Amino acid sequence: MKFNIEGLKSFIPDATIEALLESEANAPASRIRDIIQKSLDKNRLEPAETAALLGVKDPELKEMIKEGAHTLKERIYGNRIVLFAPLYVGNECINDCVYCGFRISNKDCERKTLSHQDLVDETKALVDVGHKRLIMVYGEHPMYSPEYIAETVQTVYDTKFKNGEIRRVNINAAPMDVEGFRVVKAAGIGTYQIFQESYHQKTYEQLHPSGPKSSFLWRLDGLDRAMKAGIDDLGIGALMGLHDWRFEVMGLLYHTIHLEDTFGVGPHTISFPRIEPAIGTSFTDSPPDKVSDEDFKLLVAILRLSVPYTGMILTAREPVDVRNEVLRYGVSQIDAGSSIGVGDYSHKDDESRKKSQFVLGDTRSLDDVIYELTKGGYIPSFCTSCYRAGRTGEHFMEFAIPGFVKRFCTPNALLTFSEYLHDYSSERTLKAGLELVDFEVGRIEDPEMKKSVTAKLEEMKTGKRDLYY
Ligand code: SAM
Ligand code: SF4
């Protein structure tokens, strides 16, 4: 890898962010209302506007922000939730991120990298419960070269099991050079995701003492290099709890603006994980800027309003009650039935915790999550159609093209959900799911579309699979 930070400059203006957070605090209700309206009118917010939302103290205004985010979600994206699972490939790591169970200095971590056969077994186990979309996760280690990552992605795509297969593989792996990114792009990855962890450079440098990840600039430039290699489907994120969450939200916004200004396209998804306990990792017992549940909910709503056209990912790090509430504020993807110990899906054992990066807050099975989503009126979706039909930037299209959600997203959610019901669901989920599908088909306004979806659902009953628009 050509590690070169010469000439790189940070696009995160620390002093400006701090000044805005101070000067915009306690804005009057009328300004907050105007900002929410701007977002509902389908505009990204400017940093000063996001800072004003972040500076709200009045409980009523906080409610107004959350309701604004809810309205935006309902109006533009409807009630689908896309489901995926993380697949940890290996936990070897040469970095020393103080919050991570995989860090090099953690003697309590049991190191493991999946063999080819392990990877096939893990994939089959995931397919066998109904998954169609994965994010493959890797520590940072010379073993996990771009070629290795490409090969493991290919193995997953090549693994068929019973009626199913994984149809979209996203990756979360250390940032590469442009050449490396070209190699993983050629393997057909969906989203390339990487978190900046903290956008506050000084904090970042303290918490990443050694290894390639210790360079703030190399990491910050990572997504630019991915873009240069032709990967325009990118996920950004910040690990909440390392520094003031308000600063991190501003950092995510500045990163978005930077990508838009430089490449004409912003990130596909934003993640905002909170720090969870990790074995042998006392730092996680009391993170310096721990985010409370209440602040976290507001954080999600403010991000939704600030960047209204970006997918938002909520992970099973969060406990069920928090997950259920923030789904309302604009989350578009969640993982479910997740295991984060290397090899856990196919060979779970008592030692799994030692191979895990951290501890999950939501340990429900995929079927239980689907049942509860269905009962909550959400359509669980395994849709992968835009990516496979070459419609890149689908989240932006959902937002920007009138009727896109009705033409593609809802029908594809119903088809992939029905596929799940036919092949994988429990009795109770089947019953609740069929009722929901009936109800949602009844709500399709366009008679042609209603006829077409009904016909495809019938085809599915005769054994056809993988039908989409
Ligand atoms: N090794 C690569 C890296 O660091 O970018 C990719 C994978 S790393 C396993 C995925 C993400 O997990 C990290 O970016 C970090 O934000 C998150 N993470 C690490 N430790 C965590 C913890 N204790 N709680 C929650 N998330 C954590
Ligand atoms: Fe390694 Fe990533 Fe964990 Fe840091 S966060 S120690 S780079 S696996």
Short mmCIF file of C-alpha atoms and ligand atoms in Angstrom, two decimals:
data_model
loop_
_atom_site.label_atom_id
_atom_site.label_comp_id
_atom_site.label_asym_id
_atom_site.label_seq_id
_atom_site.Cartn_x
_atom_site.Cartn_y
_atom_site.Cartn_z
CA MET A 1 0.00 0.00 0.00
CA LYS A 2 1.26 3.46 -0.83
CA PHE A 3 0.77 5.32 2.44
CA ASN A 4 1.31 8.95 1.60
CA ILE A 5 -0.20 11.91 3.41
CA GLU A 6 1.91 14.56 1.76
CA GLY A 7 -0.19 17.49 0.65
CA LEU A 8 -3.31 16.26 2.47
CA LYS A 9 -5.23 18.86 4.42
CA SER A 10 -8.15 18.44 6.78
CA PHE A 11 -11.48 19.75 5.55
CA ILE A 12 -12.85 19.74 9.10
CA PRO A 13 -12.74 23.34 10.35
CA ASP A 14 -12.47 22.75 14.11
CA ALA A 15 -12.53 26.40 15.13
CA THR A 16 -15.51 27.21 12.88
CA ILE A 17 -17.45 24.25 14.22
CA GLU A 18 -16.81 25.28 17.80
CA ALA A 19 -17.72 28.89 17.05
CA LEU A 20 -20.96 27.87 15.31
CA LEU A 21 -21.98 25.56 18.13
CA GLU A 22 -21.59 28.48 20.48
CA SER A 23 -23.10 31.29 18.40
CA GLU A 24 -26.10 29.29 17.17
CA ALA A 25 -27.08 27.87 20.56
CA ASN A 26 -30.55 28.69 21.93
CA ALA A 27 -31.98 29.92 18.63
CA PRO A 28 -35.61 31.10 18.86
CA ALA A 29 -38.45 28.70 18.03
CA SER A 30 -39.18 30.54 14.77
CA ARG A 31 -35.68 29.84 13.46
CA ILE A 32 -35.85 26.17 14.46
CA ARG A 33 -39.22 25.89 12.71
CA ASP A 34 -37.79 27.48 9.52
CA ILE A 35 -34.82 25.12 9.54
CA ILE A 36 -37.05 22.07 9.88
CA GLN A 37 -39.21 23.39 7.05
CA LYS A 38 -36.14 23.84 4.85
CA SER A 39 -35.33 20.17 5.35
CA LEU A 40 -38.93 19.11 4.71
CA ASP A 41 -38.66 21.08 1.45
CA LYS A 42 -35.90 18.61 0.52
CA ASN A 43 -32.83 20.73 1.13
CA ARG A 44 -29.64 19.77 2.88
CA LEU A 45 -28.92 22.05 5.82
CA GLU A 46 -25.95 24.40 6.08
CA PRO A 47 -23.55 23.99 9.02
CA ALA A 48 -24.97 27.03 10.86
CA GLU A 49 -28.46 25.52 10.61
CA THR A 50 -27.39 22.13 11.91
CA ALA A 51 -25.52 23.91 14.71
CA ALA A 52 -28.76 25.71 15.62
CA LEU A 53 -30.60 22.36 15.90
CA LEU A 54 -27.74 20.99 17.98
CA GLY A 55 -27.95 24.00 20.29
CA VAL A 56 -31.59 23.48 21.25
CA LYS A 57 -32.20 23.09 24.98
CA ASP A 58 -35.95 23.60 25.24
CA PRO A 59 -37.72 20.20 25.54
CA GLU A 60 -40.58 21.37 23.31
CA LEU A 61 -38.21 22.35 20.54
CA LYS A 62 -36.43 19.02 20.87
CA GLU A 63 -39.80 17.33 20.33
CA MET A 64 -40.39 19.55 17.31
CA ILE A 65 -37.08 18.39 15.81
CA LYS A 66 -37.93 14.72 16.37
CA GLU A 67 -41.39 15.14 14.89
CA GLY A 68 -39.89 16.99 11.92
CA ALA A 69 -37.55 14.07 11.27
CA HIS A 70 -40.46 11.65 11.57
CA THR A 71 -42.53 13.65 9.06
CA LEU A 72 -39.61 13.75 6.64
CA LYS A 73 -39.12 10.02 6.87
CA GLU A 74 -42.80 9.22 6.36
CA ARG A 75 -43.28 11.70 3.55
CA ILE A 76 -40.25 10.69 1.51
CA TYR A 77 -39.23 7.15 2.36
CA GLY A 78 -42.41 5.48 3.61
CA ASN A 79 -42.35 2.55 6.00
CA ARG A 80 -39.70 0.18 4.66
CA ILE A 81 -36.71 -0.93 6.73
CA VAL A 82 -33.85 -2.65 4.93
CA LEU A 83 -32.26 -5.55 6.82
CA PHE A 84 -28.69 -6.79 6.74
CA ALA A 85 -26.19 -8.72 8.87
CA PRO A 86 -22.52 -8.11 9.68
CA LEU A 87 -20.09 -10.90 8.82
CA TYR A 88 -16.79 -10.66 10.68
CA VAL A 89 -14.05 -12.22 8.57
CA GLY A 90 -11.04 -11.73 10.82
CA ASN A 91 -10.05 -9.93 14.01
CA GLU A 92 -6.28 -9.67 13.52
CA CYS A 93 -5.33 -6.04 13.84
CA ILE A 94 -2.17 -3.95 13.90
CA ASN A 95 -3.86 -0.82 15.24
CA ASP A 96 -4.40 0.06 18.85
CA CYS A 97 -7.73 1.91 18.92
CA VAL A 98 -8.31 2.24 22.66
CA TYR A 99 -12.04 1.41 22.48
CA CYS A 100 -11.86 -1.75 20.36
CA GLY A 101 -11.69 -5.37 21.52
CA PHE A 102 -9.58 -6.22 18.44
CA ARG A 103 -6.77 -3.74 19.16
CA ILE A 104 -3.27 -5.17 19.01
CA SER A 105 -2.53 -4.68 22.71
CA ASN A 106 -5.64 -6.58 23.89
CA LYS A 107 -4.32 -9.84 25.29
CA ASP A 108 -7.86 -11.02 26.08
CA CYS A 109 -8.80 -11.12 22.41
CA GLU A 110 -8.72 -14.57 20.84
CA ARG A 111 -7.50 -14.05 17.27
CA LYS A 112 -9.26 -15.78 14.42
CA THR A 113 -9.53 -15.43 10.68
CA LEU A 114 -12.11 -17.46 8.79
CA SER A 115 -10.75 -20.14 6.48
CA HIS A 116 -12.35 -20.52 3.06
CA GLN A 117 -14.56 -23.30 4.43
CA ASP A 118 -15.47 -21.27 7.54
CA LEU A 119 -16.53 -18.42 5.28
CA VAL A 120 -18.72 -20.73 3.22
CA ASP A 121 -20.24 -22.11 6.45
CA GLU A 122 -20.89 -18.64 7.82
CA THR A 123 -22.51 -17.55 4.57
CA LYS A 124 -24.72 -20.64 4.46
CA ALA A 125 -25.79 -20.06 8.06
CA LEU A 126 -26.77 -16.49 7.18
CA VAL A 127 -28.55 -17.48 3.97
CA ASP A 128 -30.34 -20.23 5.87
CA VAL A 129 -32.13 -17.75 8.12
CA GLY A 130 -33.09 -15.51 5.22
CA HIS A 131 -30.39 -12.88 4.86
CA LYS A 132 -29.68 -11.34 1.45
CA ARG A 133 -27.44 -8.40 2.33
CA LEU A 134 -24.21 -8.47 4.33
CA ILE A 135 -21.55 -6.13 5.51
CA MET A 136 -18.22 -7.95 5.73
CA VAL A 137 -15.96 -6.61 8.46
CA TYR A 138 -12.16 -6.92 8.74
CA GLY A 139 -9.54 -5.83 11.24
CA GLU A 140 -6.57 -3.96 9.75
CA HIS A 141 -3.73 -6.37 9.04
CA PRO A 142 -1.38 -7.08 6.11
CA MET A 143 -3.18 -10.45 5.80
CA TYR A 144 -6.34 -8.62 4.83
CA SER A 145 -4.98 -7.17 1.59
CA PRO A 146 -7.31 -5.80 -1.10
CA GLU A 147 -6.82 -9.07 -3.01
CA TYR A 148 -7.78 -11.08 0.07
CA ILE A 149 -10.84 -8.90 0.66
CA ALA A 150 -11.87 -9.28 -3.00
CA GLU A 151 -11.46 -13.05 -2.77
CA THR A 152 -13.56 -13.33 0.40
CA VAL A 153 -16.29 -11.16 -1.14
CA GLN A 154 -16.29 -13.44 -4.18
CA THR A 155 -16.58 -16.53 -1.98
CA VAL A 156 -19.69 -15.10 -0.36
CA TYR A 157 -21.27 -14.23 -3.72
CA ASP A 158 -20.50 -17.73 -5.02
CA THR A 159 -22.13 -19.52 -2.08
CA LYS A 160 -25.65 -20.71 -2.89
CA PHE A 161 -27.72 -22.55 -0.30
CA LYS A 162 -31.20 -24.05 -0.76
CA ASN A 163 -33.39 -21.29 -2.25
CA GLY A 164 -31.12 -18.45 -1.36
CA GLU A 165 -27.88 -16.53 -1.74
CA ILE A 166 -26.34 -13.27 -0.63
CA ARG A 167 -27.12 -10.64 -3.26
CA ARG A 168 -25.27 -7.65 -1.96
CA VAL A 169 -22.01 -7.50 -0.05
CA ASN A 170 -20.91 -4.24 1.52
CA ILE A 171 -17.55 -3.97 3.25
CA ASN A 172 -16.12 -2.25 6.29
CA ALA A 173 -12.35 -2.48 6.05
CA ALA A 174 -9.38 -0.22 6.62
CA PRO A 175 -8.92 2.48 3.98
CA MET A 176 -6.64 1.47 1.10
CA ASP A 177 -4.72 3.31 -1.56
CA VAL A 178 -6.46 4.02 -4.88
CA GLU A 179 -5.05 0.84 -6.44
CA GLY A 180 -6.38 -1.26 -3.55
CA PHE A 181 -9.81 0.29 -3.85
CA ARG A 182 -9.85 -0.61 -7.56
CA VAL A 183 -9.26 -4.26 -6.63
CA VAL A 184 -12.17 -4.42 -4.18
CA LYS A 185 -14.44 -2.52 -6.55
CA ALA A 186 -13.82 -5.16 -9.19
CA ALA A 187 -15.11 -7.81 -6.76
CA GLY A 188 -18.53 -6.18 -7.00
CA ILE A 189 -18.87 -4.66 -3.56
CA GLY A 190 -21.96 -2.59 -2.80
CA THR A 191 -21.11 0.10 -0.27
CA TYR A 192 -17.60 0.76 1.02
CA GLN A 193 -18.03 1.88 4.59
CA ILE A 194 -15.50 3.38 6.94
CA PHE A 195 -15.96 5.45 10.07
CA GLN A 196 -13.80 8.43 10.93
CA GLU A 197 -14.44 7.53 14.59
CA SER A 198 -13.83 11.13 15.74
CA TYR A 199 -13.72 14.19 13.49
CA HIS A 200 -11.88 16.02 16.26
CA GLN A 201 -8.26 15.60 15.20
CA LYS A 202 -6.68 16.02 18.61
CA THR A 203 -9.04 13.50 20.21
CA TYR A 204 -8.55 11.14 17.28
CA GLU A 205 -4.77 11.25 17.65
CA GLN A 206 -4.94 10.51 21.37
CA LEU A 207 -7.21 7.50 20.94
CA HIS A 208 -5.35 5.92 17.98
CA PRO A 209 -1.81 5.79 19.32
CA SER A 210 -0.18 3.46 16.80
CA GLY A 211 -0.51 1.63 13.51
CA PRO A 212 -1.64 3.01 10.15
CA LYS A 213 -4.89 4.20 11.66
CA SER A 214 -3.00 6.67 13.84
CA SER A 215 -2.93 9.06 10.87
CA PHE A 216 -6.07 11.20 11.01
CA LEU A 217 -5.42 12.59 7.53
CA TRP A 218 -4.90 9.21 5.84
CA ARG A 219 -8.23 8.05 7.23
CA LEU A 220 -10.05 11.30 6.46
CA ASP A 221 -8.83 11.10 2.86
CA GLY A 222 -9.89 7.43 2.61
CA LEU A 223 -13.22 8.06 0.96
CA ASP A 224 -11.69 10.51 -1.50
CA ARG A 225 -9.36 7.71 -2.61
CA ALA A 226 -12.30 5.33 -2.90
CA MET A 227 -14.08 7.87 -5.12
CA LYS A 228 -10.95 8.24 -7.23
CA ALA A 229 -10.98 4.47 -7.71
CA GLY A 230 -14.56 4.69 -8.98
CA ILE A 231 -16.40 3.58 -5.82
CA ASP A 232 -19.14 6.15 -5.45
CA ASP A 233 -21.28 4.17 -3.03
CA LEU A 234 -19.78 5.16 0.29
CA GLY A 235 -20.71 4.98 3.96
CA ILE A 236 -19.40 7.45 6.52
CA GLY A 237 -19.73 7.34 10.29
CA ALA A 238 -18.52 8.53 13.66
CA LEU A 239 -18.17 6.50 16.83
CA MET A 240 -20.23 8.35 19.40
CA GLY A 241 -18.69 8.72 22.85
CA LEU A 242 -15.14 9.71 21.94
CA HIS A 243 -15.75 13.46 21.73
CA ASP A 244 -18.74 15.83 22.04
CA TRP A 245 -21.49 14.28 19.88
CA ARG A 246 -22.51 17.68 18.61
CA PHE A 247 -19.06 18.20 17.15
CA GLU A 248 -19.21 14.76 15.53
CA VAL A 249 -22.56 15.53 13.87
CA MET A 250 -21.00 18.68 12.44
CA GLY A 251 -18.03 16.59 11.28
CA LEU A 252 -20.35 14.18 9.46
CA LEU A 253 -22.04 17.14 7.80
CA TYR A 254 -18.72 18.69 6.73
CA HIS A 255 -17.58 15.32 5.36
CA THR A 256 -20.81 15.11 3.35
CA ILE A 257 -20.34 18.62 2.00
CA HIS A 258 -16.72 17.87 1.13
CA LEU A 259 -17.67 14.78 -0.90
CA GLU A 260 -20.48 16.65 -2.64
CA ASP A 261 -18.24 19.60 -3.51
CA THR A 262 -15.34 17.44 -4.66
CA PHE A 263 -17.09 14.57 -6.45
CA GLY A 264 -20.65 15.80 -7.02
CA VAL A 265 -22.07 13.02 -4.85
CA GLY A 266 -22.44 12.69 -1.10
CA PRO A 267 -22.25 9.54 1.01
CA HIS A 268 -24.80 6.78 0.47
CA THR A 269 -25.15 6.06 4.19
CA ILE A 270 -24.32 7.59 7.55
CA SER A 271 -23.66 5.52 10.68
CA PHE A 272 -23.57 6.80 14.24
CA PRO A 273 -22.65 3.86 16.48
CA ARG A 274 -22.30 4.40 20.20
CA ILE A 275 -19.42 2.78 22.07
CA GLU A 276 -20.31 -0.58 23.60
CA PRO A 277 -18.42 -2.58 26.24
CA ALA A 278 -15.64 -4.75 24.85
CA ILE A 279 -13.74 -7.54 26.57
CA GLY A 280 -10.38 -6.46 28.03
CA THR A 281 -11.15 -2.86 27.14
CA SER A 282 -11.62 -0.71 30.24
CA PHE A 283 -11.92 2.44 28.11
CA THR A 284 -15.42 1.31 27.17
CA ASP A 285 -16.56 1.23 30.83
CA SER A 286 -16.90 5.00 30.85
CA PRO A 287 -16.25 6.65 27.49
CA PRO A 288 -15.23 10.30 27.86
CA ASP A 289 -18.23 11.75 26.03
CA LYS A 290 -20.84 9.08 26.57
CA VAL A 291 -24.06 9.86 24.73
CA SER A 292 -27.27 9.41 26.74
CA ASP A 293 -30.29 7.71 25.20
CA GLU A 294 -32.14 11.03 25.05
CA ASP A 295 -29.27 12.79 23.28
CA PHE A 296 -28.89 9.83 20.93
CA LYS A 297 -32.49 10.10 19.81
CA LEU A 298 -32.04 13.80 19.13
CA LEU A 299 -28.79 13.10 17.31
CA VAL A 300 -30.55 10.72 14.91
CA ALA A 301 -33.33 13.22 14.25
CA ILE A 302 -30.87 16.07 13.62
CA LEU A 303 -28.80 13.97 11.21
CA ARG A 304 -31.98 12.99 9.34
CA LEU A 305 -32.93 16.64 8.91
CA SER A 306 -29.41 17.81 8.10
CA VAL A 307 -28.77 15.38 5.25
CA PRO A 308 -32.27 14.37 4.19
CA TYR A 309 -31.21 12.28 1.16
CA THR A 310 -28.77 9.92 2.86
CA GLY A 311 -29.47 6.41 4.12
CA MET A 312 -29.09 6.08 7.88
CA ILE A 313 -27.85 2.87 9.49
CA LEU A 314 -28.67 1.82 13.03
CA THR A 315 -26.87 -1.22 14.37
CA ALA A 316 -27.68 -3.89 16.93
CA ARG A 317 -25.23 -2.15 19.26
CA GLU A 318 -28.33 -0.31 20.45
CA PRO A 319 -30.88 -1.85 22.84
CA VAL A 320 -34.32 -2.76 21.53
CA ASP A 321 -36.24 0.16 23.06
CA VAL A 322 -33.85 2.76 21.64
CA ARG A 323 -33.92 1.03 18.27
CA ASN A 324 -37.70 1.04 18.17
CA GLU A 325 -37.91 4.71 18.89
CA VAL A 326 -35.25 5.98 16.51
CA LEU A 327 -36.66 3.95 13.63
CA ARG A 328 -39.33 6.66 13.59
CA TYR A 329 -36.79 9.41 13.02
CA GLY A 330 -35.47 8.29 9.70
CA VAL A 331 -33.33 5.19 10.05
CA SER A 332 -33.46 3.27 6.78
CA GLN A 333 -31.33 0.18 7.48
CA ILE A 334 -30.79 -2.03 10.51
CA ASP A 335 -28.90 -5.25 11.09
CA ALA A 336 -30.77 -8.12 12.68
CA GLY A 337 -29.94 -11.54 14.06
CA SER A 338 -26.35 -10.31 14.23
CA SER A 339 -23.36 -12.12 15.71
CA ILE A 340 -20.10 -10.26 15.88
CA GLY A 341 -17.74 -12.97 17.07
CA VAL A 342 -15.60 -14.28 14.21
CA GLY A 343 -17.18 -17.57 13.09
CA ASP A 344 -20.20 -17.25 15.37
CA TYR A 345 -23.02 -17.84 12.91
CA SER A 346 -21.99 -21.39 12.16
CA HIS A 347 -19.92 -22.35 15.23
CA LYS A 348 -21.06 -20.41 18.25
CA ASP A 349 -19.26 -21.48 21.42
CA ASP A 350 -18.77 -20.29 25.00
CA GLU A 351 -15.61 -18.44 24.01
CA SER A 352 -17.36 -16.29 21.37
CA ARG A 353 -17.11 -13.17 23.50
CA LYS A 354 -13.32 -13.32 23.26
CA LYS A 355 -13.51 -13.17 19.47
CA SER A 356 -16.00 -10.29 19.47
CA GLN A 357 -15.23 -6.67 18.91
CA PHE A 358 -17.79 -5.51 21.48
CA VAL A 359 -21.08 -6.59 23.08
CA LEU A 360 -24.41 -6.21 21.27
CA GLY A 361 -27.44 -4.47 22.78
CA ASP A 362 -30.01 -6.22 20.59
CA THR A 363 -29.62 -9.99 20.41
CA ARG A 364 -33.02 -10.89 18.95
CA SER A 365 -33.14 -13.35 16.07
CA LEU A 366 -33.80 -12.10 12.54
CA ASP A 367 -37.26 -13.63 12.69
CA ASP A 368 -38.10 -11.89 15.97
CA VAL A 369 -36.95 -8.53 14.61
CA ILE A 370 -39.01 -9.08 11.46
CA TYR A 371 -42.06 -10.03 13.49
CA GLU A 372 -41.79 -6.90 15.59
CA LEU A 373 -41.19 -4.66 12.58
CA THR A 374 -44.25 -6.13 10.94
CA LYS A 375 -46.35 -5.55 14.06
CA GLY A 376 -45.06 -1.97 14.14
CA GLY A 377 -46.32 -1.39 10.59
CA TYR A 378 -42.88 -1.43 8.91
CA ILE A 379 -42.21 -3.47 5.77
CA PRO A 380 -38.99 -5.46 6.29
CA SER A 381 -37.06 -5.33 3.03
CA PHE A 382 -34.17 -7.36 1.63
CA CYS A 383 -34.17 -5.40 -1.60
CA THR A 384 -30.95 -5.32 -3.60
CA SER A 385 -32.47 -4.34 -6.90
CA CYS A 386 -31.04 -0.87 -7.56
CA TYR A 387 -27.51 -2.07 -7.10
CA ARG A 388 -28.06 -5.07 -9.35
CA ALA A 389 -29.98 -3.10 -11.97
CA GLY A 390 -27.17 -0.53 -12.07
CA ARG A 391 -29.24 2.19 -10.44
CA THR A 392 -26.46 3.53 -8.21
CA GLY A 393 -27.14 6.17 -5.62
CA GLU A 394 -30.58 4.72 -4.96
CA HIS A 395 -31.08 6.52 -1.75
CA PHE A 396 -30.63 9.80 -3.53
CA MET A 397 -33.07 8.70 -6.23
CA GLU A 398 -35.64 7.71 -3.63
CA PHE A 399 -35.36 11.22 -2.33
CA ALA A 400 -35.03 13.19 -5.51
CA ILE A 401 -37.24 11.42 -8.07
CA PRO A 402 -40.97 11.83 -7.44
CA GLY A 403 -42.70 8.44 -7.38
CA PHE A 404 -39.46 6.42 -7.15
CA VAL A 405 -40.35 4.85 -3.81
CA LYS A 406 -43.79 3.84 -5.09
CA ARG A 407 -42.40 2.50 -8.38
CA PHE A 408 -39.43 0.56 -7.05
CA CYS A 409 -38.83 0.53 -3.30
CA THR A 410 -42.22 -0.48 -1.93
CA PRO A 411 -42.91 -3.19 -4.56
CA ASN A 412 -39.40 -4.60 -4.13
CA ALA A 413 -39.76 -4.56 -0.35
CA LEU A 414 -43.01 -6.50 -0.65
CA LEU A 415 -41.48 -9.04 -3.02
CA THR A 416 -38.36 -9.66 -0.95
CA PHE A 417 -40.38 -9.76 2.26
CA SER A 418 -42.73 -12.34 0.71
CA GLU A 419 -39.73 -14.39 -0.33
CA TYR A 420 -38.64 -14.38 3.31
CA LEU A 421 -42.11 -15.41 4.44
CA HIS A 422 -42.22 -18.32 2.00
CA ASP A 423 -38.79 -19.69 2.77
CA TYR A 424 -37.67 -18.75 6.27
CA SER A 425 -40.29 -17.34 8.61
CA SER A 426 -41.80 -18.80 11.76
CA GLU A 427 -45.54 -19.43 11.90
CA ARG A 428 -46.34 -16.25 13.79
CA THR A 429 -44.24 -14.09 11.46
CA LEU A 430 -45.82 -15.74 8.45
CA LYS A 431 -49.28 -14.90 9.67
CA ALA A 432 -48.48 -11.30 10.58
CA GLY A 433 -46.42 -10.88 7.41
CA LEU A 434 -49.07 -12.12 5.00
CA GLU A 435 -51.56 -9.73 6.55
CA LEU A 436 -49.14 -6.85 6.12
CA VAL A 437 -48.37 -7.74 2.51
CA ASP A 438 -52.11 -7.87 1.72
CA PHE A 439 -52.66 -4.56 3.39
CA GLU A 440 -49.74 -2.91 1.57
CA VAL A 441 -50.73 -4.30 -1.83
CA GLY A 442 -54.18 -2.83 -1.17
CA ARG A 443 -52.55 0.56 -0.66
CA ILE A 444 -50.76 0.61 -4.02
CA GLU A 445 -52.48 3.43 -5.90
CA ASP A 446 -51.42 2.73 -9.50
CA PRO A 447 -53.70 -0.07 -10.84
CA GLU A 448 -51.02 -1.34 -13.27
CA MET A 449 -48.47 -1.60 -10.49
CA LYS A 450 -50.96 -3.28 -8.19
CA LYS A 451 -51.73 -5.85 -10.91
CA SER A 452 -48.08 -6.47 -11.61
CA VAL A 453 -47.09 -6.90 -7.95
CA THR A 454 -50.02 -9.25 -7.38
CA ALA A 455 -48.93 -11.35 -10.38
CA LYS A 456 -45.36 -11.54 -9.11
CA LEU A 457 -46.53 -12.56 -5.64
CA GLU A 458 -48.53 -15.37 -7.28
CA GLU A 459 -45.46 -16.46 -9.27
CA MET A 460 -43.61 -16.71 -6.00
CA LYS A 461 -46.16 -19.18 -4.70
CA THR A 462 -45.23 -21.45 -7.60
CA GLY A 463 -41.57 -21.42 -6.54
CA LYS A 464 -40.14 -18.43 -8.49
CA ARG A 465 -37.58 -16.41 -6.54
CA ASP A 466 -35.58 -13.22 -6.86
CA LEU A 467 -38.27 -11.19 -8.60
CA TYR A 468 -37.78 -7.43 -8.62
CA TYR A 469 -38.32 -4.15 -10.45
N1 SAM B 1 -10.80 -2.29 11.27
C1 SAM B 1 -11.51 -1.41 10.44
C2 SAM B 1 -11.63 -0.04 11.00
O1 SAM B 1 -11.37 0.17 12.15
O2 SAM B 1 -12.04 0.82 10.26
C3 SAM B 1 -12.87 -1.86 10.10
C4 SAM B 1 -13.72 -2.59 11.03
S1 SAM B 1 -13.95 -2.06 12.70
C5 SAM B 1 -14.00 -3.71 13.14
C6 SAM B 1 -15.62 -1.39 12.57
C7 SAM B 1 -16.02 -0.27 13.48
O3 SAM B 1 -16.37 -0.77 14.75
C8 SAM B 1 -15.00 0.76 13.81
O4 SAM B 1 -14.89 1.70 12.77
C9 SAM B 1 -15.51 1.38 15.09
O5 SAM B 1 -16.26 2.55 14.85
C10 SAM B 1 -16.45 0.33 15.63
N2 SAM B 1 -16.09 -0.07 17.00
C11 SAM B 1 -14.88 -0.43 17.46
N3 SAM B 1 -14.94 -0.69 18.78
C12 SAM B 1 -16.22 -0.48 19.17
C13 SAM B 1 -16.90 -0.57 20.43
N4 SAM B 1 -16.27 -0.88 21.55
N5 SAM B 1 -18.23 -0.28 20.45
C14 SAM B 1 -18.87 0.05 19.33
N6 SAM B 1 -18.28 0.16 18.13
C15 SAM B 1 -16.96 -0.10 18.04
FE1 SF4 B 2 -8.48 -2.63 14.51
FE2 SF4 B 2 -10.65 -1.45 13.46
FE3 SF4 B 2 -10.62 -2.33 16.00
FE4 SF4 B 2 -9.19 -0.24 15.38
S1 SF4 B 2 -11.45 -0.38 15.25
S2 SF4 B 2 -8.46 -1.95 16.62
S3 SF4 B 2 -8.56 -0.74 13.30
S4 SF4 B 2 -10.48 -3.55 14.16
#
